[in-house]
PDB file of C-alpha atoms and ligand atoms in Angstrom:
ATOM      1  CA  MET A 198       0.000   0.000   0.000  1.00 32.00           C
ATOM      2  CA  LYS A 199       1.324   3.429  -0.861  1.00 38.00           C
ATOM      3  CA  GLN A 200       1.778   5.413   2.324  1.00 40.00           C
ATOM      4  CA  HIS A 201       2.798   8.763   0.935  1.00 38.00           C
ATOM      5  CA  GLY A 202       2.146   8.434  -2.748  1.00 39.00           C
ATOM      6  CA  SER A 203      -0.324  10.562  -4.673  1.00 39.00           C
ATOM      7  CA  GLU A 204      -1.864  11.111  -8.057  1.00 43.00           C
ATOM      8  CA  PHE A 205       1.288  13.003  -9.077  1.00 48.00           C
ATOM      9  CA  ALA A 206       2.765  10.453 -11.469  1.00 49.00           C
ATOM     10  CA  LEU A 207       3.517   8.045  -8.653  1.00 60.00           C
ATOM     11  CA  GLU A 208       1.826   5.010 -10.124  1.00 61.00           C
ATOM     12  CA  GLY A 209       4.083   1.990  -9.915  1.00 61.00           C
ATOM     13  CA  LEU A 210       6.296   3.391  -7.171  1.00 64.00           C
ATOM     14  CA  GLU A 211       6.394   1.596  -3.851  1.00 64.00           C
ATOM     15  CA  PHE A 212       6.637   3.684  -0.704  1.00 71.00           C
ATOM     16  CA  ARG A 213       7.409   2.366   2.733  1.00 78.00           C
ATOM     17  CA  ASP A 214       5.878   3.607   5.935  1.00 85.00           C
ATOM     18  CA  THR A 215       8.888   2.983   8.162  1.00 92.00           C
ATOM     19  CA  LEU A 216      12.653   3.124   7.799  1.00 95.00           C
ATOM     20  CA  VAL A 217      14.974   1.173  10.081  1.00 95.00           C
ATOM     21  CA  LEU A 218      18.177   3.139  10.651  1.00 96.00           C
ATOM     22  CA  GLY A 219      21.686   1.779  11.076  1.00 91.00           C
ATOM     23  CA  ASN A 220      21.508   1.757  14.869  1.00 86.00           C
ATOM     24  CA  GLY A 221      18.188  -0.083  14.902  1.00 91.00           C
ATOM     25  CA  ALA A 222      15.998   2.972  15.511  1.00 92.00           C
ATOM     26  CA  THR A 223      12.834   3.083  13.413  1.00 94.00           C
ATOM     27  CA  LEU A 224      11.614   6.238  11.680  1.00 95.00           C
ATOM     28  CA  ARG A 225       7.935   6.493  10.856  1.00 91.00           C
ATOM     29  CA  LEU A 226       7.603   7.954   7.353  1.00 91.00           C
ATOM     30  CA  PRO A 227       7.148  10.621   6.224  1.00 93.00           C
ATOM     31  CA  ALA A 228       9.537  11.921   8.876  1.00 96.00           C
ATOM     32  CA  VAL A 229      10.491  15.408   9.971  1.00 97.00           C
ATOM     33  CA  MET A 230      14.206  16.061  10.461  1.00 98.00           C
ATOM     34  CA  GLY A 231      15.079  19.057  12.634  1.00 98.00           C
ATOM     35  CA  VAL A 232      18.299  20.934  11.811  1.00 96.00           C
ATOM     36  CA  LEU A 233      20.850  21.851  14.471  1.00 97.00           C
ATOM     37  CA  ASN A 234      23.799  23.802  13.084  1.00 95.00           C
ATOM     38  CA  VAL A 235      26.672  24.100  15.569  1.00 96.00           C
ATOM     39  CA  THR A 236      28.372  26.704  13.396  1.00 92.00           C
ATOM     40  CA  PRO A 237      29.102  30.434  13.509  1.00 91.00           C
ATOM     41  CA  ASP A 238      27.989  31.013   9.914  1.00 85.00           C
ATOM     42  CA  SER A 239      25.090  28.779   8.801  1.00 82.00           C
ATOM     43  CA  PHE A 240      22.471  30.360   6.609  1.00 75.00           C
ATOM     44  CA  THR A 241      19.481  30.149   8.938  1.00 76.00           C
ATOM     45  CA  ASP A 242      20.757  29.502  12.461  1.00 79.00           C
ATOM     46  CA  GLY A 243      24.486  30.345  12.313  1.00 79.00           C
ATOM     47  CA  GLY A 244      25.988  31.399  15.653  1.00 84.00           C
ATOM     48  CA  ARG A 245      22.916  30.577  17.737  1.00 88.00           C
ATOM     49  CA  TYR A 246      23.874  27.090  18.914  1.00 91.00           C
ATOM     50  CA  LEU A 247      27.666  27.158  19.178  1.00 88.00           C
ATOM     51  CA  ASP A 248      27.542  26.596  22.934  1.00 92.00           C
ATOM     52  CA  PRO A 249      26.484  23.093  23.972  1.00 94.00           C
ATOM     53  CA  GLU A 250      23.692  24.136  26.353  1.00 95.00           C
ATOM     54  CA  PRO A 251      21.664  26.257  23.887  1.00 95.00           C
ATOM     55  CA  ALA A 252      22.322  23.559  21.269  1.00 97.00           C
ATOM     56  CA  LEU A 253      20.900  20.857  23.546  1.00 97.00           C
ATOM     57  CA  ALA A 254      17.935  23.053  24.496  1.00 97.00           C
ATOM     58  CA  HIS A 255      17.147  23.662  20.827  1.00 98.00           C
ATOM     59  CA  ALA A 256      17.394  19.957  19.981  1.00 98.00           C
ATOM     60  CA  LEU A 257      15.014  19.085  22.831  1.00 98.00           C
ATOM     61  CA  ALA A 258      12.635  21.854  21.727  1.00 98.00           C
ATOM     62  CA  MET A 259      12.639  20.465  18.164  1.00 98.00           C
ATOM     63  CA  GLU A 260      11.959  16.970  19.548  1.00 98.00           C
ATOM     64  CA  ASN A 261       8.992  18.362  21.531  1.00 98.00           C
ATOM     65  CA  ALA A 262       7.782  20.164  18.419  1.00 97.00           C
ATOM     66  CA  GLY A 263       7.521  16.863  16.547  1.00 97.00           C
ATOM     67  CA  ALA A 264      10.938  16.267  14.969  1.00 98.00           C
ATOM     68  CA  ASP A 265      11.483  12.548  14.378  1.00 98.00           C
ATOM     69  CA  ILE A 266      15.265  12.903  14.022  1.00 98.00           C
ATOM     70  CA  ILE A 267      17.781  15.707  14.660  1.00 98.00           C
ATOM     71  CA  ASP A 268      20.487  16.457  12.082  1.00 98.00           C
ATOM     72  CA  VAL A 269      23.606  17.972  13.664  1.00 98.00           C
ATOM     73  CA  GLY A 270      26.231  19.788  11.603  1.00 97.00           C
ATOM     74  CA  GLY A 271      29.489  21.560  12.457  1.00 96.00           C
ATOM     75  CA  GLU A 272      30.327  23.048   9.054  1.00 95.00           C
ATOM     76  CA  SER A 273      28.254  25.403   6.933  1.00 92.00           C
ATOM     77  CA  THR A 274      27.759  24.292   3.335  1.00 87.00           C
ATOM     78  CA  ARG A 275      25.964  27.444   2.206  1.00 82.00           C
ATOM     79  CA  PRO A 276      27.068  28.717  -1.206  1.00 80.00           C
ATOM     80  CA  GLY A 277      30.504  30.308  -0.908  1.00 80.00           C
ATOM     81  CA  ALA A 278      31.346  28.765   2.493  1.00 83.00           C
ATOM     82  CA  GLY A 279      34.983  27.811   3.013  1.00 82.00           C
ATOM     83  CA  ALA A 280      36.031  24.378   4.308  1.00 85.00           C
ATOM     84  CA  VAL A 281      36.366  23.833   8.051  1.00 92.00           C
ATOM     85  CA  PRO A 282      39.194  21.488   9.175  1.00 95.00           C
ATOM     86  CA  ALA A 283      37.968  18.205  10.713  1.00 96.00           C
ATOM     87  CA  GLY A 284      39.593  19.118  14.046  1.00 96.00           C
ATOM     88  CA  GLU A 285      37.545  22.324  14.290  1.00 95.00           C
ATOM     89  CA  GLU A 286      34.354  20.553  13.216  1.00 97.00           C
ATOM     90  CA  LEU A 287      34.894  17.972  15.965  1.00 97.00           C
ATOM     91  CA  ARG A 288      35.710  20.638  18.553  1.00 96.00           C
ATOM     92  CA  ARG A 289      32.330  22.225  17.854  1.00 96.00           C
ATOM     93  CA  LEU A 290      30.363  18.982  17.681  1.00 98.00           C
ATOM     94  CA  LEU A 291      31.643  16.603  20.348  1.00 98.00           C
ATOM     95  CA  PRO A 292      30.287  18.388  23.459  1.00 97.00           C
ATOM     96  CA  VAL A 293      26.908  18.714  21.738  1.00 98.00           C
ATOM     97  CA  LEU A 294      26.775  15.096  20.558  1.00 98.00           C
ATOM     98  CA  GLU A 295      27.672  13.858  24.058  1.00 98.00           C
ATOM     99  CA  ARG A 296      24.706  15.759  25.472  1.00 98.00           C
ATOM    100  CA  LEU A 297      22.360  14.601  22.725  1.00 98.00           C
ATOM    101  CA  ARG A 298      23.324  10.989  23.348  1.00 97.00           C
ATOM    102  CA  GLU A 299      22.258  11.346  26.970  1.00 97.00           C
ATOM    103  CA  ARG A 300      19.153  13.459  26.609  1.00 97.00           C
ATOM    104  CA  LEU A 301      17.524  12.981  23.228  1.00 98.00           C
ATOM    105  CA  ARG A 302      14.802  10.338  22.796  1.00 97.00           C
ATOM    106  CA  VAL A 303      14.702  10.557  18.999  1.00 98.00           C
ATOM    107  CA  PRO A 304      17.716   9.486  16.907  1.00 98.00           C
ATOM    108  CA  PHE A 305      20.280  11.966  15.596  1.00 98.00           C
ATOM    109  CA  SER A 306      22.274  12.130  12.381  1.00 98.00           C
ATOM    110  CA  ILE A 307      25.581  13.806  11.595  1.00 98.00           C
ATOM    111  CA  ASP A 308      25.728  16.275   8.710  1.00 98.00           C
ATOM    112  CA  THR A 309      29.337  16.067   7.554  1.00 98.00           C
ATOM    113  CA  ARG A 310      31.400  15.431   4.435  1.00 97.00           C
ATOM    114  CA  LYS A 311      34.363  14.104   6.437  1.00 98.00           C
ATOM    115  CA  ALA A 312      34.994  10.500   7.471  1.00 98.00           C
ATOM    116  CA  PRO A 313      36.770  11.252  10.794  1.00 98.00           C
ATOM    117  CA  VAL A 314      33.853  13.458  11.887  1.00 98.00           C
ATOM    118  CA  ALA A 315      31.332  10.813  10.811  1.00 98.00           C
ATOM    119  CA  LEU A 316      33.226   8.115  12.687  1.00 98.00           C
ATOM    120  CA  ALA A 317      33.397  10.117  15.917  1.00 98.00           C
ATOM    121  CA  ALA A 318      29.672  10.870  15.718  1.00 98.00           C
ATOM    122  CA  LEU A 319      28.792   7.238  14.976  1.00 98.00           C
ATOM    123  CA  ARG A 320      30.763   6.213  18.059  1.00 97.00           C
ATOM    124  CA  LEU A 321      28.649   8.667  20.046  1.00 97.00           C
ATOM    125  CA  GLY A 322      25.458   7.046  18.770  1.00 96.00           C
ATOM    126  CA  ALA A 323      24.594   8.817  15.518  1.00 97.00           C
ATOM    127  CA  ALA A 324      22.139   6.693  13.534  1.00 97.00           C
ATOM    128  CA  MET A 325      22.868   8.173  10.148  1.00 98.00           C
ATOM    129  CA  VAL A 326      25.526  10.069   8.206  1.00 98.00           C
ATOM    130  CA  ASN A 327      24.210  12.925   6.057  1.00 98.00           C
ATOM    131  CA  ASP A 328      26.852  13.597   3.394  1.00 98.00           C
ATOM    132  CA  VAL A 329      25.784  16.527   1.223  1.00 97.00           C
ATOM    133  CA  SER A 330      28.662  15.742  -1.139  1.00 97.00           C
ATOM    134  CA  GLY A 331      27.252  12.273  -1.958  1.00 98.00           C
ATOM    135  CA  LEU A 332      30.621  10.635  -1.170  1.00 98.00           C
ATOM    136  CA  GLY A 333      32.319  13.161  -3.453  1.00 96.00           C
ATOM    137  CA  PHE A 334      34.423  14.907  -0.815  1.00 96.00           C
ATOM    138  CA  ASP A 335      36.216  12.371   1.381  1.00 97.00           C
ATOM    139  CA  PRO A 336      37.392   9.130  -0.270  1.00 97.00           C
ATOM    140  CA  ALA A 337      37.302   7.406   3.145  1.00 98.00           C
ATOM    141  CA  MET A 338      33.645   8.199   3.820  1.00 98.00           C
ATOM    142  CA  ALA A 339      32.043   5.209   2.050  1.00 98.00           C
ATOM    143  CA  ALA A 340      34.173   2.616   3.883  1.00 98.00           C
ATOM    144  CA  THR A 341      33.640   4.375   7.225  1.00 98.00           C
ATOM    145  CA  VAL A 342      29.848   4.263   6.853  1.00 98.00           C
ATOM    146  CA  ALA A 343      29.911   0.702   5.484  1.00 97.00           C
ATOM    147  CA  GLN A 344      31.983  -0.596   8.399  1.00 97.00           C
ATOM    148  CA  ALA A 345      29.656   1.048  10.909  1.00 96.00           C
ATOM    149  CA  ARG A 346      26.612  -0.309   9.000  1.00 95.00           C
ATOM    150  CA  ALA A 347      25.142   3.164   9.473  1.00 97.00           C
ATOM    151  CA  SER A 348      22.435   4.765   7.381  1.00 98.00           C
ATOM    152  CA  LEU A 349      23.726   7.156   4.726  1.00 98.00           C
ATOM    153  CA  VAL A 350      22.129  10.158   3.040  1.00 98.00           C
ATOM    154  CA  LEU A 351      23.681  10.762  -0.367  1.00 98.00           C
ATOM    155  CA  GLY A 352      23.178  14.410  -1.267  1.00 98.00           C
ATOM    156  CA  HIS A 353      23.600  15.722  -4.796  1.00 98.00           C
ATOM    157  CA  THR A 354      25.980  18.581  -5.468  1.00 96.00           C
ATOM    158  CA  ARG A 355      28.755  19.507  -7.835  1.00 94.00           C
ATOM    159  CA  GLY A 356      32.126  20.669  -6.551  1.00 86.00           C
ATOM    160  CA  THR A 357      32.580  22.251  -3.131  1.00 84.00           C
ATOM    161  CA  PRO A 358      30.402  24.988  -1.561  1.00 84.00           C
ATOM    162  CA  ASP A 359      32.877  27.759  -2.428  1.00 83.00           C
ATOM    163  CA  GLY A 360      32.617  26.985  -6.155  1.00 82.00           C
ATOM    164  CA  MET A 361      29.301  25.182  -6.612  1.00 86.00           C
ATOM    165  CA  ALA A 362      27.298  28.204  -7.810  1.00 82.00           C
ATOM    166  CA  SER A 363      29.344  28.250 -11.023  1.00 86.00           C
ATOM    167  CA  ARG A 364      28.546  24.554 -11.588  1.00 89.00           C
ATOM    168  CA  ALA A 365      24.775  25.139 -11.702  1.00 89.00           C
ATOM    169  CA  GLU A 366      24.468  24.373 -15.400  1.00 91.00           C
ATOM    170  CA  TYR A 367      22.119  21.684 -16.645  1.00 96.00           C
ATOM    171  CA  ALA A 368      20.490  20.816 -19.954  1.00 95.00           C
ATOM    172  CA  ASP A 369      18.009  18.718 -17.937  1.00 97.00           C
ATOM    173  CA  PRO A 370      18.421  19.232 -14.186  1.00 97.00           C
ATOM    174  CA  VAL A 371      16.099  16.385 -13.169  1.00 97.00           C
ATOM    175  CA  GLU A 372      17.689  13.694 -15.349  1.00 98.00           C
ATOM    176  CA  GLU A 373      21.256  14.864 -14.646  1.00 98.00           C
ATOM    177  CA  VAL A 374      20.729  14.996 -10.888  1.00 98.00           C
ATOM    178  CA  ARG A 375      19.059  11.581 -11.048  1.00 98.00           C
ATOM    179  CA  ALA A 376      21.994  10.093 -12.993  1.00 98.00           C
ATOM    180  CA  GLU A 377      24.592  11.636 -10.666  1.00 98.00           C
ATOM    181  CA  LEU A 378      22.702  10.343  -7.626  1.00 98.00           C
ATOM    182  CA  ALA A 379      22.597   6.890  -9.212  1.00 98.00           C
ATOM    183  CA  ALA A 380      26.390   7.045  -9.570  1.00 98.00           C
ATOM    184  CA  ALA A 381      26.720   7.990  -5.882  1.00 98.00           C
ATOM    185  CA  VAL A 382      24.472   5.075  -4.914  1.00 98.00           C
ATOM    186  CA  ALA A 383      26.683   2.745  -6.975  1.00 98.00           C
ATOM    187  CA  ARG A 384      29.780   4.003  -5.129  1.00 98.00           C
ATOM    188  CA  ALA A 385      28.099   3.405  -1.775  1.00 98.00           C
ATOM    189  CA  LEU A 386      26.985  -0.114  -2.720  1.00 98.00           C
ATOM    190  CA  THR A 387      30.458  -0.990  -4.048  1.00 98.00           C
ATOM    191  CA  ALA A 388      31.974   0.120  -0.729  1.00 98.00           C
ATOM    192  CA  GLY A 389      29.595  -2.216   1.098  1.00 98.00           C
ATOM    193  CA  VAL A 390      26.906   0.146   2.392  1.00 98.00           C
ATOM    194  CA  PRO A 391      23.788  -2.045   2.661  1.00 96.00           C
ATOM    195  CA  ARG A 392      21.086  -1.160   0.138  1.00 96.00           C
ATOM    196  CA  GLU A 393      18.460  -0.697   2.829  1.00 96.00           C
ATOM    197  CA  ARG A 394      20.613   1.911   4.599  1.00 97.00           C
ATOM    198  CA  ILE A 395      20.749   4.328   1.639  1.00 98.00           C
ATOM    199  CA  ILE A 396      18.685   7.522   1.317  1.00 98.00           C
ATOM    200  CA  VAL A 397      19.041   9.990  -1.567  1.00 98.00           C
ATOM    201  CA  ASP A 398      18.605  13.777  -1.592  1.00 98.00           C
ATOM    202  CA  PRO A 399      18.516  15.962  -4.746  1.00 98.00           C
ATOM    203  CA  GLY A 400      20.355  18.695  -2.810  1.00 97.00           C
ATOM    204  CA  PHE A 401      18.142  21.771  -3.156  1.00 95.00           C
ATOM    205  CA  GLY A 402      20.390  24.825  -3.380  1.00 92.00           C
ATOM    206  CA  PHE A 403      23.557  22.762  -3.955  1.00 94.00           C
ATOM    207  CA  ALA A 404      24.939  23.745  -7.370  1.00 94.00           C
ATOM    208  CA  LYS A 405      21.378  24.720  -8.346  1.00 94.00           C
ATOM    209  CA  ASN A 406      19.592  27.982  -9.014  1.00 91.00           C
ATOM    210  CA  GLY A 407      15.960  28.690  -8.170  1.00 88.00           C
ATOM    211  CA  GLN A 408      14.670  27.263 -11.456  1.00 90.00           C
ATOM    212  CA  HIS A 409      16.649  24.061 -10.979  1.00 94.00           C
ATOM    213  CA  ASN A 410      15.259  23.737  -7.445  1.00 93.00           C
ATOM    214  CA  LEU A 411      11.713  24.203  -8.701  1.00 91.00           C
ATOM    215  CA  ALA A 412      12.155  21.680 -11.526  1.00 94.00           C
ATOM    216  CA  LEU A 413      13.505  19.118  -9.068  1.00 95.00           C
ATOM    217  CA  LEU A 414      10.632  19.638  -6.650  1.00 94.00           C
ATOM    218  CA  ALA A 415       8.032  19.522  -9.416  1.00 93.00           C
ATOM    219  CA  HIS A 416       9.516  16.271 -10.762  1.00 96.00           C
ATOM    220  CA  LEU A 417      10.439  14.664  -7.459  1.00 96.00           C
ATOM    221  CA  PRO A 418       8.709  11.375  -8.430  1.00 95.00           C
ATOM    222  CA  ARG A 419      11.496  10.926 -11.034  1.00 96.00           C
ATOM    223  CA  ILE A 420      14.056  10.988  -8.220  1.00 97.00           C
ATOM    224  CA  CYS A 421      11.873   8.499  -6.311  1.00 96.00           C
ATOM    225  CA  THR A 422      12.196   6.053  -9.215  1.00 96.00           C
ATOM    226  CA  LEU A 423      15.789   5.452  -8.108  1.00 97.00           C
ATOM    227  CA  GLY A 424      14.149   3.153  -5.565  1.00 95.00           C
ATOM    228  CA  TYR A 425      15.544   4.709  -2.382  1.00 97.00           C
ATOM    229  CA  PRO A 426      13.810   6.855   0.228  1.00 97.00           C
ATOM    230  CA  VAL A 427      14.120  10.507  -0.780  1.00 98.00           C
ATOM    231  CA  MET A 428      15.012  13.299   1.608  1.00 98.00           C
ATOM    232  CA  VAL A 429      14.452  16.985   0.815  1.00 97.00           C
ATOM    233  CA  GLY A 430      15.922  20.091   2.430  1.00 96.00           C
ATOM    234  CA  LEU A 431      13.737  22.973   1.284  1.00 92.00           C
ATOM    235  CA  SER A 432      13.623  25.338   4.225  1.00 85.00           C
ATOM    236  CA  GLY A 433      15.693  28.472   3.761  1.00 78.00           C
ATOM    237  CA  LYS A 434      16.096  27.658   0.047  1.00 82.00           C
ATOM    238  CA  ARG A 435      15.099  29.591  -3.071  1.00 77.00           C
ATOM    239  CA  LEU A 436      12.426  28.223  -5.390  1.00 76.00           C
ATOM    240  CA  GLY A 437      12.390  29.732  -8.858  1.00 70.00           C
ATOM    241  CA  ILE A 438       8.928  31.315  -8.846  1.00 65.00           C
ATOM    242  CA  GLY A 439      10.186  34.859  -8.729  1.00 55.00           C
ATOM    243  CA  ARG A 440      11.485  36.733  -5.710  1.00 54.00           C
ATOM    244  CA  ALA A 441       8.264  36.162  -3.807  1.00 48.00           C
ATOM    245  CA  MET A 442       8.942  32.449  -3.571  1.00 56.00           C
ATOM    246  CA  GLN A 443      11.992  32.305  -1.419  1.00 59.00           C
ATOM    247  CA  LEU A 444      11.319  29.903   1.430  1.00 59.00           C
ATOM    248  CA  PRO A 445      12.688  31.706   4.480  1.00 60.00           C
ATOM    249  CA  GLU A 446      12.020  29.707   7.617  1.00 57.00           C
ATOM    250  CA  HIS A 447       9.911  32.451   9.211  1.00 58.00           C
ATOM    251  CA  ARG A 448       7.483  32.211   6.304  1.00 67.00           C
ATOM    252  CA  LEU A 449       5.906  29.212   7.953  1.00 71.00           C
ATOM    253  CA  ALA A 450       2.899  28.778   5.696  1.00 75.00           C
ATOM    254  CA  ARG A 451       5.042  28.795   2.532  1.00 75.00           C
ATOM    255  CA  ASN A 452       7.402  26.344   4.068  1.00 79.00           C
ATOM    256  CA  ALA A 453       4.681  23.989   5.290  1.00 85.00           C
ATOM    257  CA  ALA A 454       3.104  24.074   1.801  1.00 86.00           C
ATOM    258  CA  ALA A 455       6.429  23.139   0.206  1.00 88.00           C
ATOM    259  CA  GLN A 456       6.967  20.289   2.698  1.00 91.00           C
ATOM    260  CA  VAL A 457       3.465  18.916   2.078  1.00 93.00           C
ATOM    261  CA  MET A 458       3.937  19.054  -1.699  1.00 92.00           C
ATOM    262  CA  ALA A 459       7.280  17.275  -1.385  1.00 95.00           C
ATOM    263  CA  VAL A 460       5.697  14.519   0.690  1.00 94.00           C
ATOM    264  CA  LEU A 461       2.768  14.162  -1.712  1.00 91.00           C
ATOM    265  CA  MET A 462       5.332  13.731  -4.474  1.00 92.00           C
ATOM    266  CA  GLY A 463       7.135  10.993  -2.615  1.00 93.00           C
ATOM    267  CA  ALA A 464       9.597  12.547  -0.136  1.00 96.00           C
ATOM    268  CA  ALA A 465      10.205  10.290   2.863  1.00 96.00           C
ATOM    269  CA  ILE A 466      12.087  12.775   5.063  1.00 97.00           C
ATOM    270  CA  VAL A 467      11.777  16.563   5.154  1.00 97.00           C
ATOM    271  CA  ARG A 468      14.723  18.488   6.658  1.00 97.00           C
ATOM    272  CA  VAL A 469      13.511  21.702   8.330  1.00 95.00           C
ATOM    273  CA  HIS A 470      14.855  24.330  10.696  1.00 92.00           C
ATOM    274  CA  GLU A 471      11.534  24.728  12.459  1.00 91.00           C
ATOM    275  CA  PRO A 472       9.802  21.348  12.840  1.00 95.00           C
ATOM    276  CA  ALA A 473       6.445  22.411  14.383  1.00 94.00           C
ATOM    277  CA  PRO A 474       4.633  23.559  11.218  1.00 91.00           C
ATOM    278  CA  ALA A 475       5.976  20.689   9.116  1.00 93.00           C
ATOM    279  CA  ALA A 476       5.064  18.131  11.797  1.00 95.00           C
ATOM    280  CA  GLU A 477       1.550  19.565  12.117  1.00 93.00           C
ATOM    281  CA  ALA A 478       1.063  19.732   8.364  1.00 93.00           C
ATOM    282  CA  LEU A 479       2.189  16.114   7.958  1.00 92.00           C
ATOM    283  CA  ARG A 480      -0.182  15.037  10.735  1.00 90.00           C
ATOM    284  CA  VAL A 481      -3.023  16.424   8.614  1.00 89.00           C
ATOM    285  CA  VAL A 482      -1.660  14.666   5.512  1.00 86.00           C
ATOM    286  CA  ARG A 483      -1.535  11.339   7.381  1.00 83.00           C
ATOM    287  CA  ALA A 484      -5.078  11.728   8.697  1.00 84.00           C
ATOM    288  CA  ILE A 485      -6.448  12.465   5.220  1.00 83.00           C
ATOM    289  CA  LYS A 486      -4.516   9.558   3.719  1.00 78.00           C
ATOM    290  CA  THR A 487      -5.864   7.201   6.366  1.00 78.00           C
ATOM    291  CA  ALA A 488      -9.371   8.383   5.506  1.00 81.00           C
ATOM    292  CA  ALA A 489      -8.597   7.973   1.794  1.00 76.00           C
ATOM    293  CA  GLN A 490      -7.728   4.327   2.384  1.00 76.00           C
ATOM    294  CA  MET A 491     -11.208   3.711   3.822  1.00 78.00           C
ATOM    295  CA  GLY A 492     -14.327   3.440   1.736  1.00 72.00           C
ATOM    296  CA  THR A 493     -16.380   6.619   1.372  1.00 72.00           C
ATOM    297  CA  ALA A 494     -19.100   5.199   3.646  1.00 74.00           C
ATOM    298  CA  GLU A 495     -16.594   4.480   6.431  1.00 72.00           C
ATOM    299  CA  VAL A 496     -15.208   8.028   6.296  1.00 66.00           C
ATOM    300  CA  HIS A 497     -18.719   9.414   6.681  1.00 65.00           C
ATOM    301  CA  ALA A 498     -19.642   7.013   9.491  1.00 59.00           C
TER     302      ALA A 498
HETATM  303  N1  HH2 B 736      20.986  21.547   3.205  1.00 92.41           N
HETATM  304  C1  HH2 B 736      21.878  22.129   4.016  1.00 92.41           C
HETATM  305  C2  HH2 B 736      22.718  21.355   4.835  1.00 92.41           C
HETATM  306  N2  HH2 B 736      22.638  20.007   4.829  1.00 92.41           N
HETATM  307  N3  HH2 B 736      21.642  18.039   3.997  1.00 92.41           N
HETATM  308  C3  HH2 B 736      20.789  17.443   3.168  1.00 92.41           C
HETATM  309  N4  HH2 B 736      20.716  16.090   3.124  1.00 92.41           N
HETATM  310  N5  HH2 B 736      19.949  18.156   2.346  1.00 92.41           N
HETATM  311  C4  HH2 B 736      19.973  19.518   2.324  1.00 92.41           C
HETATM  312  O1  HH2 B 736      19.198  20.132   1.549  1.00 92.41           O
HETATM  313  C5  HH2 B 736      20.894  20.187   3.184  1.00 92.41           C
HETATM  314  C6  HH2 B 736      21.731  19.397   4.025  1.00 92.41           C
HETATM  315  C7  HH2 B 736      21.990  23.606   4.029  1.00 92.41           C
HETATM  316  O2  HH2 B 736      21.144  24.175   4.986  1.00 92.41           O
HETATM  317  P1  HH2 B 736      21.625  24.604   6.431  1.00 92.41           P
HETATM  318  O3  HH2 B 736      22.005  23.427   7.244  1.00 92.41           O
HETATM  319  O4  HH2 B 736      20.609  25.469   7.038  1.00 92.41           O
HETATM  320  O5  HH2 B 736      22.821  25.587   6.134  1.00 92.41           O
HETATM  321  P2  HH2 B 736      24.398  25.494   6.319  1.00 92.41           P
HETATM  322  O6  HH2 B 736      24.933  24.507   5.340  1.00 92.41           O
HETATM  323  O7  HH2 B 736      24.818  26.909   6.029  1.00 92.41           O
HETATM  324  O8  HH2 B 736      24.717  25.076   7.721  1.00 92.41           O
END
């Protein structure tokens, strides 16, 4: 039974309603991922959670607001951002991860492109590695994740954040992103990452302009045909419907609408900076879908 399919060209696609992560935790799908950036310079929340106590408080608040998983990052990957050495990334992250391990009830993932950072986080209980470079940055990443039997998000990008804007050139963004994600999946499988641990993400805003983002969202079912759960990170990103359609996090209604559309088009996980509106919107989606699976008489009863 399709759990989060729709009439949007999803015929023939199978969607699951749960995802078992590398550490055995189970995510109910569609899931809301709350973002915690332990950085001085992230786009949306840079500088707010550099100290471990505010970081922990924010993670717990996101959990209370309905986040099913918390994604923790120690390096900004916004366009133009410079690389942060692994030692500095770890210095930022470790005190936060230690607190999350003790206090968080939901699982957490580590948003990093670097194998040593991923390994340290996995040792502290991270369920999943979120690599926005799709294994393109650190040659040791695939083996590190495979050995840990962790879940792995393969994000699509081209080049590194400081140069990716100039790589945003596509004849067909949807098919090219799909093909490049398929190549990343092949690399992960070859390194021994189990098939059922892989998640793909078209990488909104990564080597993409607003029009590319919009095309990818509008044709998300094509990305779903890769056969892996799809994650989307739309909040804080630009969609190419003119200047009015930026998706700043404080524009909650716009953001919730984008998350709902992504889920109706097959997204399994939505990555958001403010989980409450997305979690509430998805609760409504689930209730309507449950009703849709009943006969019309039952719904009226
Ligand atoms: N976007 C950002 C960071 N990590 N991971 C995945 N899988 N998908 C995304 O779309 C994604 C991501 C960028 O957003 P943010 O974390 O707010 O900014 P920064 O990279 O500046 O910390």
